[in-house]
Amino acid sequence: MNDFLSIEKVFRHFGPLRAVDGVTLQIRQGEIFSLLGPSGCGKTTLLKMLAGFEKPDAGRLILNGQDITDLPPERRPVNTVFQNYALFPHLSVWENIAFGLRIARRPKVEITAAVERMLAMIQLGDHAKKKPAQLSGGQRQRVAIARALVNEPKLLLLDEPLAALDLKLRQHMLAELQAIHAQVGTTFIYVTHDQGEALSLSHRIAVMEAGKVSQVDSPRGLYEAPATSFVAGFIGDANFLEGRVEEPLSHGRLRVTVAGLGRLVVTGHATLLVGQTVRVMVRPERLHLTQERPVLTAGENALPTRIESVTYFGPHAKAQVRCGPHTLHVQQPSGKTLLATDTEGWLHFEPEAARVVD
Ligand code: ATP
């Protein structure tokens, strides 16, 4: 595996607070790697240590074979894009982008060529003479990204760069960021608390909780096979059921008993023991609602249910249903005939839709 950046057992404490508590991560060259977690989980502190604005209390940072742990920020081949753009208000777009190269005393022709290339990449060639105040939020952020990429850093750090933009613009900028990444190929480390942003942008994501890494995987891996209920609940919506392992079955399946629902066939890992208490996670869109008792495939689970409420969201609808003592959330494409509130029906799902997470 090509480990371009190694974060090795890094700690940063503020008094008794363990902001970053023994983080180890291997990041590959050219990937978009996100640090995702709730406010206060330590992602910005970790990013600041990569930039050189914070010093680790312990641990090492190795970039492309070079130990950068003790290097000052200006000597690291690393640039940062912040949420608030941090552009120079008195300089034009052109001068903002050229700034880093001027400081580095690069030759004039080189600066001109690099700035023109960046302006073309962010499609702001026509706005080169404008001041930041004359640009929209999305345009300002594109200038900030161009300014951070113009001197070809090995690593681009992005700290919630889209947080100040409205939803539509944020979605547009995500596509734009991917297009920029495809052009420059620089390794991006992207900090966000927004799971949608991380899922749609990243090659891999580290989910962080209280200074520690909970799980590292691809967006699909995290969504479909979360290792813990924290990850399952943070990435997307999830239903949880507490159960007890009854017997192991073939193909990684298990029979579990859930109070009030009886026996269900779910998916688990080989180390689970008969009698062990487990937590099972089912995504709302993996649950199916029908009026009649469905014809089941092998192992499929079916439960009689009562529909408590249905909410229409355009492309899909969400229902809250009652199965025995449990309330579950179901999501279905709105094209499907939905059951009405206060009617009886059946809820069914495949064993692969229900995974043991804890
Ligand atoms: P957010 O998304 O809110 O920025 P975060 O996950 O990026 O959250 P950090 O900014 O890394 O979290 O902060 C982690 C913890 O460390 C928080 O509890 C924060 O209050 C604390 N912290 C960060 N910097 C300092 C500091 N300089 N002094 C004391 N505590 C700090």
Coordinates of C-alpha atoms and ligand atoms in Angstrom, one line a residue:
M1 CA 0.0 0.0 0.0
N2 CA 1.3 3.4 -0.9
D3 CA 1.3 5.3 2.4
F4 CA 2.0 8.8 1.4
L5 CA 1.2 10.4 4.8
S6 CA 1.5 8.5 8.0
I7 CA -0.1 9.9 11.2
E8 CA 1.5 7.8 13.9
K9 CA 0.1 7.6 17.4
V10 CA -0.5 11.3 17.6
F11 CA -1.8 12.9 20.9
R12 CA -2.8 16.5 21.7
H13 CA -4.2 17.3 25.1
F14 CA -5.5 20.7 26.4
G15 CA -5.3 20.3 30.2
P16 CA -7.4 17.3 31.0
L17 CA -9.1 17.3 27.6
R18 CA -7.8 14.7 25.2
A19 CA -8.6 16.6 22.0
V20 CA -6.6 14.1 19.8
D21 CA -6.1 10.8 21.7
G22 CA -3.7 8.5 19.9
V23 CA -4.6 8.8 16.2
T24 CA -2.9 6.5 13.7
L25 CA -3.9 6.9 10.0
Q26 CA -2.3 6.0 6.7
I27 CA -3.2 8.2 3.8
R28 CA -2.5 7.4 0.2
Q29 CA -1.1 9.7 -2.5
G30 CA -3.7 11.5 -4.5
E31 CA -6.7 10.5 -2.4
I32 CA -9.5 12.7 -1.0
F33 CA -9.5 11.6 2.6
S34 CA -12.1 13.1 5.0
L35 CA -12.0 13.4 8.8
L36 CA -15.6 13.2 9.8
G37 CA -17.1 13.6 13.2
P38 CA -19.3 15.7 15.5
S39 CA -18.2 19.1 16.8
G40 CA -15.4 18.8 19.3
C41 CA -14.2 15.3 18.2
G42 CA -10.7 16.7 17.4
K43 CA -10.7 16.8 13.6
T44 CA -9.6 20.5 13.4
T45 CA -6.8 19.9 16.0
L46 CA -5.5 17.0 13.9
L47 CA -5.6 19.2 10.8
K48 CA -3.7 22.0 12.6
M49 CA -1.0 19.5 13.5
L50 CA -0.7 18.5 9.9
A51 CA -0.4 22.2 8.9
G52 CA 2.1 22.9 11.7
F53 CA -0.2 25.4 13.6
E54 CA -0.4 22.9 16.6
K55 CA 2.4 20.7 18.0
P56 CA 1.6 17.1 18.9
D57 CA 2.3 16.1 22.6
A58 CA 3.4 12.8 21.2
G59 CA 3.5 10.9 17.9
R60 CA 5.0 11.5 14.5
L61 CA 3.8 12.9 11.1
I62 CA 5.6 11.4 8.1
L63 CA 4.9 13.0 4.7
N64 CA 6.4 11.4 1.6
G65 CA 9.2 9.8 3.7
Q66 CA 10.0 13.1 5.5
D67 CA 9.4 13.5 9.2
I68 CA 7.5 16.9 9.3
T69 CA 6.5 16.7 13.0
D70 CA 8.8 19.6 14.1
L71 CA 8.8 21.6 10.9
P72 CA 7.3 25.1 11.1
P73 CA 4.2 25.6 8.9
E74 CA 6.1 27.6 6.2
R75 CA 8.6 24.8 5.6
R76 CA 5.9 22.2 5.1
P77 CA 4.7 21.4 1.6
V78 CA 1.2 21.8 2.9
N79 CA -1.5 24.5 2.4
T80 CA -4.8 25.0 4.1
V81 CA -8.2 26.3 2.9
F82 CA -10.3 27.6 5.7
Q83 CA -14.1 28.0 6.0
N84 CA -13.8 31.8 6.0
Y85 CA -11.7 32.0 2.8
A86 CA -9.0 34.2 4.5
L87 CA -8.5 36.2 1.2
F88 CA -6.7 39.5 1.3
P89 CA -9.6 42.0 0.8
H90 CA -7.4 44.8 -0.8
L91 CA -5.9 42.5 -3.4
S92 CA -7.5 41.4 -6.7
V93 CA -8.4 37.8 -7.4
W94 CA -5.2 37.7 -9.6
E95 CA -3.0 39.1 -6.8
N96 CA -4.6 36.8 -4.2
I97 CA -3.7 33.7 -6.2
A98 CA -0.2 35.0 -7.1
F99 CA 0.6 35.9 -3.5
G100 CA 2.4 32.7 -2.4
L101 CA 4.5 32.6 -5.5
R102 CA 5.5 36.3 -5.0
I103 CA 6.6 35.6 -1.4
A104 CA 8.6 32.7 -2.8
R105 CA 10.2 35.1 -5.3
R106 CA 9.3 33.0 -8.3
P107 CA 10.2 34.5 -11.7
K108 CA 7.5 36.7 -13.2
V109 CA 6.8 34.5 -16.2
E110 CA 6.3 31.5 -14.0
I111 CA 3.9 33.4 -11.7
T112 CA 1.8 34.6 -14.7
A113 CA 1.6 31.1 -16.2
A114 CA 0.6 29.5 -12.9
V115 CA -2.0 32.1 -12.0
E116 CA -3.6 31.9 -15.5
R117 CA -3.7 28.1 -15.2
M118 CA -5.4 28.4 -11.8
L119 CA -7.9 31.0 -13.0
A120 CA -8.8 28.7 -15.9
M121 CA -9.2 25.8 -13.6
I122 CA -11.6 27.6 -11.3
Q123 CA -13.3 29.3 -14.3
L124 CA -12.8 32.8 -13.0
G125 CA -10.7 34.2 -15.8
D126 CA -13.2 37.0 -16.3
H127 CA -13.1 38.0 -12.7
A128 CA -9.3 38.3 -12.3
K129 CA -9.4 42.1 -11.6
K130 CA -12.2 42.0 -9.0
K131 CA -11.7 42.3 -5.3
P132 CA -13.0 39.5 -3.0
A133 CA -15.9 41.7 -1.9
Q134 CA -17.2 41.7 -5.5
L135 CA -17.5 37.9 -5.6
S136 CA -20.1 35.4 -4.4
G137 CA -19.3 33.1 -1.5
G138 CA -18.7 30.2 -3.9
Q139 CA -16.4 32.2 -6.1
R140 CA -14.4 33.4 -3.1
Q141 CA -13.9 29.8 -2.0
R142 CA -12.7 28.9 -5.5
V143 CA -10.1 31.7 -5.3
A144 CA -9.0 30.4 -1.8
I145 CA -8.6 26.9 -3.3
A146 CA -6.7 28.2 -6.3
R147 CA -4.4 30.3 -4.0
A148 CA -3.7 27.2 -1.9
L149 CA -2.9 25.1 -4.9
V150 CA -0.8 27.5 -7.0
N151 CA 2.5 26.6 -5.4
E152 CA 1.8 22.9 -5.9
P153 CA 1.7 21.6 -2.2
K154 CA 2.0 17.9 -1.6
L155 CA -1.0 18.1 0.7
L156 CA -4.1 20.3 0.6
L157 CA -5.9 20.6 3.9
L158 CA -9.5 21.8 3.7
D159 CA -11.2 22.8 7.0
E160 CA -15.0 22.8 6.5
P161 CA -14.5 24.9 3.4
L162 CA -18.2 24.8 2.3
A163 CA -19.7 25.4 5.7
A164 CA -20.5 29.1 5.0
L165 CA -22.3 28.3 1.7
D166 CA -26.0 27.5 1.3
L167 CA -27.2 24.0 0.4
K168 CA -27.4 24.3 -3.4
L169 CA -24.1 26.1 -3.7
R170 CA -22.5 23.5 -1.4
Q171 CA -23.6 20.7 -3.7
H172 CA -22.3 22.6 -6.7
M173 CA -19.0 23.2 -4.9
L174 CA -18.6 19.5 -4.0
A175 CA -18.7 18.7 -7.7
E176 CA -16.3 21.5 -8.4
L177 CA -13.9 20.3 -5.8
Q178 CA -13.9 16.8 -7.4
A179 CA -13.2 18.4 -10.8
I180 CA -10.3 20.4 -9.3
H181 CA -9.0 17.3 -7.6
A182 CA -9.2 15.4 -10.9
Q183 CA -7.1 18.1 -12.6
V184 CA -4.3 18.5 -9.9
G185 CA -4.2 15.1 -8.3
T186 CA -3.0 16.6 -5.0
T187 CA -3.8 14.6 -1.8
F188 CA -6.7 16.3 -0.1
I189 CA -7.5 16.0 3.6
Y190 CA -11.0 17.3 4.1
V191 CA -12.5 18.1 7.6
T192 CA -16.3 18.1 8.0
H193 CA -19.0 17.3 10.4
D194 CA -21.4 16.8 7.4
Q195 CA -21.8 13.1 6.5
G196 CA -23.4 13.9 3.2
E197 CA -20.3 16.0 2.1
A198 CA -17.9 13.3 3.3
L199 CA -19.8 10.5 1.6
S200 CA -20.1 12.2 -1.8
L201 CA -16.6 13.6 -2.0
S202 CA -14.2 11.2 -0.4
H203 CA -12.3 8.1 -1.5
R204 CA -12.0 7.2 2.2
I205 CA -13.2 8.6 5.5
A206 CA -12.0 8.4 9.1
V207 CA -14.9 8.7 11.5
M208 CA -13.8 10.4 14.7
E209 CA -15.3 10.3 18.1
A210 CA -13.9 12.0 21.3
G211 CA -10.3 12.3 19.9
K212 CA -10.2 8.8 18.5
V213 CA -10.7 7.2 15.1
S214 CA -13.7 4.9 15.2
Q215 CA -13.4 3.5 11.7
V216 CA -11.7 4.1 8.4
D217 CA -13.3 2.9 5.2
S218 CA -14.7 3.9 1.8
P219 CA -18.1 5.8 1.9
R220 CA -19.9 2.6 0.9
G221 CA -18.0 0.5 3.4
L222 CA -18.9 2.8 6.3
Y223 CA -22.5 3.1 5.2
E224 CA -23.1 -0.6 4.6
A225 CA -20.8 -2.1 7.2
P226 CA -20.4 0.3 10.1
A227 CA -18.3 -1.2 12.8
T228 CA -20.1 0.5 15.7
S229 CA -23.5 1.9 16.4
F230 CA -21.8 5.4 16.7
V231 CA -20.6 5.1 13.1
A232 CA -24.0 3.6 12.0
G233 CA -25.9 6.5 13.6
F234 CA -23.5 9.2 12.4
I235 CA -23.5 8.1 8.8
G236 CA -27.1 8.1 7.6
D237 CA -30.2 7.0 9.5
A238 CA -30.4 3.8 11.3
N239 CA -32.8 1.6 13.3
F240 CA -31.3 -0.3 16.2
L241 CA -32.6 -3.5 17.9
E242 CA -31.2 -5.2 20.9
G243 CA -31.1 -9.0 20.6
R244 CA -29.4 -12.2 21.8
V245 CA -27.5 -14.6 19.6
E246 CA -29.5 -17.9 19.2
E247 CA -27.4 -19.8 16.7
P248 CA -24.9 -19.3 13.9
L249 CA -26.1 -20.1 10.4
S250 CA -24.2 -20.4 7.1
H251 CA -23.1 -17.4 4.9
G252 CA -22.2 -15.2 7.9
R253 CA -25.8 -15.2 9.1
L254 CA -27.0 -15.6 12.6
R255 CA -30.4 -16.2 14.3
V256 CA -31.0 -13.7 17.0
T257 CA -34.0 -13.2 19.4
V258 CA -35.3 -9.7 19.8
A259 CA -37.7 -9.1 22.7
G260 CA -41.2 -8.6 21.4
L261 CA -40.3 -9.6 17.8
G262 CA -39.1 -13.2 18.1
R263 CA -36.4 -14.7 16.0
L264 CA -34.8 -12.8 13.2
V265 CA -32.1 -13.8 10.7
V266 CA -29.3 -11.2 10.6
T267 CA -25.7 -10.8 9.4
G268 CA -22.9 -10.8 11.9
H269 CA -19.2 -11.7 12.3
A270 CA -17.8 -15.1 13.1
T271 CA -16.6 -14.2 16.6
L272 CA -20.1 -13.8 18.1
L273 CA -21.1 -16.4 20.8
V274 CA -24.4 -18.1 21.4
G275 CA -26.2 -16.2 24.2
Q276 CA -24.3 -13.0 23.6
T277 CA -26.2 -9.7 23.7
V278 CA -25.9 -7.8 20.4
R279 CA -27.1 -4.6 18.8
V280 CA -28.5 -5.0 15.2
M281 CA -28.7 -2.1 12.8
V282 CA -31.1 -1.8 9.8
R283 CA -31.1 1.1 7.4
P284 CA -34.6 2.6 6.8
E285 CA -34.4 2.1 3.0
R286 CA -33.6 -1.6 3.4
L287 CA -37.0 -2.2 5.1
H288 CA -40.0 -3.0 2.8
L289 CA -43.6 -2.3 3.6
T290 CA -46.4 -4.3 2.1
Q291 CA -50.1 -4.6 2.8
E292 CA -50.3 -8.4 2.2
R293 CA -48.0 -10.9 3.9
P294 CA -45.1 -11.1 1.4
V295 CA -43.8 -14.3 -0.2
L296 CA -40.4 -14.5 1.4
T297 CA -37.0 -15.5 0.0
A298 CA -34.8 -17.9 2.1
G299 CA -34.0 -16.4 5.5
E300 CA -36.0 -13.2 4.8
N301 CA -37.7 -11.7 7.9
A302 CA -41.3 -10.6 8.0
L303 CA -43.1 -8.8 10.9
P304 CA -46.7 -7.7 11.2
T305 CA -46.7 -3.9 11.6
R306 CA -48.9 -0.9 12.1
I307 CA -48.1 2.3 10.2
E308 CA -48.0 5.2 12.7
S309 CA -47.2 8.1 10.3
V310 CA -46.1 8.7 6.7
T311 CA -44.2 11.8 5.6
Y312 CA -43.7 12.7 2.0
F313 CA -40.3 14.1 0.9
G314 CA -40.6 14.3 -2.9
P315 CA -38.3 11.5 -4.2
H316 CA -39.0 9.3 -1.2
A317 CA -41.4 9.0 1.7
K318 CA -40.7 8.1 5.2
A319 CA -42.9 6.0 7.5
Q320 CA -42.8 5.4 11.2
V321 CA -44.1 2.0 12.0
R322 CA -44.7 -0.1 15.1
C323 CA -43.6 -3.7 15.4
G324 CA -44.5 -5.1 18.8
P325 CA -42.8 -2.8 21.3
H326 CA -40.4 -1.2 18.7
T327 CA -40.8 1.9 16.6
L328 CA -38.9 1.7 13.3
H329 CA -38.3 4.1 10.5
V330 CA -38.8 3.0 6.9
Q331 CA -37.9 4.9 3.7
Q332 CA -39.4 4.0 0.3
P333 CA -39.2 5.6 -3.1
S334 CA -42.4 7.7 -3.5
G335 CA -43.3 5.9 -6.7
K336 CA -44.2 2.8 -4.6
T337 CA -47.8 2.6 -3.3
L338 CA -47.4 3.6 0.3
L339 CA -49.5 2.4 3.1
A340 CA -51.7 4.9 4.9
T341 CA -51.3 6.1 8.4
D342 CA -53.2 3.8 10.9
T343 CA -53.3 0.8 8.7
E344 CA -51.9 -2.7 9.3
G345 CA -49.3 -4.2 7.0
W346 CA -46.1 -6.3 6.8
L347 CA -42.5 -5.2 7.3
H348 CA -39.9 -7.4 5.6
F349 CA -36.2 -7.3 5.1
E350 CA -33.3 -9.6 4.0
P351 CA -30.7 -10.9 6.5
E352 CA -28.1 -8.8 4.8
A353 CA -30.0 -5.6 5.6
A354 CA -29.7 -6.2 9.3
R355 CA -26.1 -6.1 10.7
V356 CA -24.7 -6.7 14.1
V357 CA -22.8 -3.5 15.0
D358 CA -21.9 -3.8 18.7
Ligands
ATP1 P1 -15.5 21.7 15.4 O1 -16.2 21.0 14.2 O2 -16.5 22.2 16.3 O3 -14.4 22.6 15.0 P2 -13.6 19.7 15.9 O4 -13.9 18.2 15.8 O5 -12.8 20.3 14.8 O6 -14.9 20.5 16.2 P3 -11.4 20.6 17.6 O7 -11.6 22.0 17.1 O8 -10.3 19.8 17.1 O9 -12.8 19.8 17.3 O10 -11.5 20.6 19.2 C1 -11.4 19.4 20.0 C2 -11.6 19.8 21.4 O11 -10.4 20.5 21.8 C3 -12.7 20.7 21.7 O12 -13.3 20.3 22.9 C4 -12.1 22.1 21.8 O13 -12.9 22.9 22.6 C5 -10.8 21.8 22.4 N1 -9.7 22.7 22.0 C6 -9.3 23.0 20.7 N2 -8.3 23.9 20.7 C7 -8.1 24.2 22.0 C8 -7.2 25.1 22.6 N3 -6.3 25.8 21.9 N4 -7.2 25.2 24.0 C9 -8.1 24.4 24.7 N5 -9.0 23.6 24.1 C10 -9.0 23.5 22.8

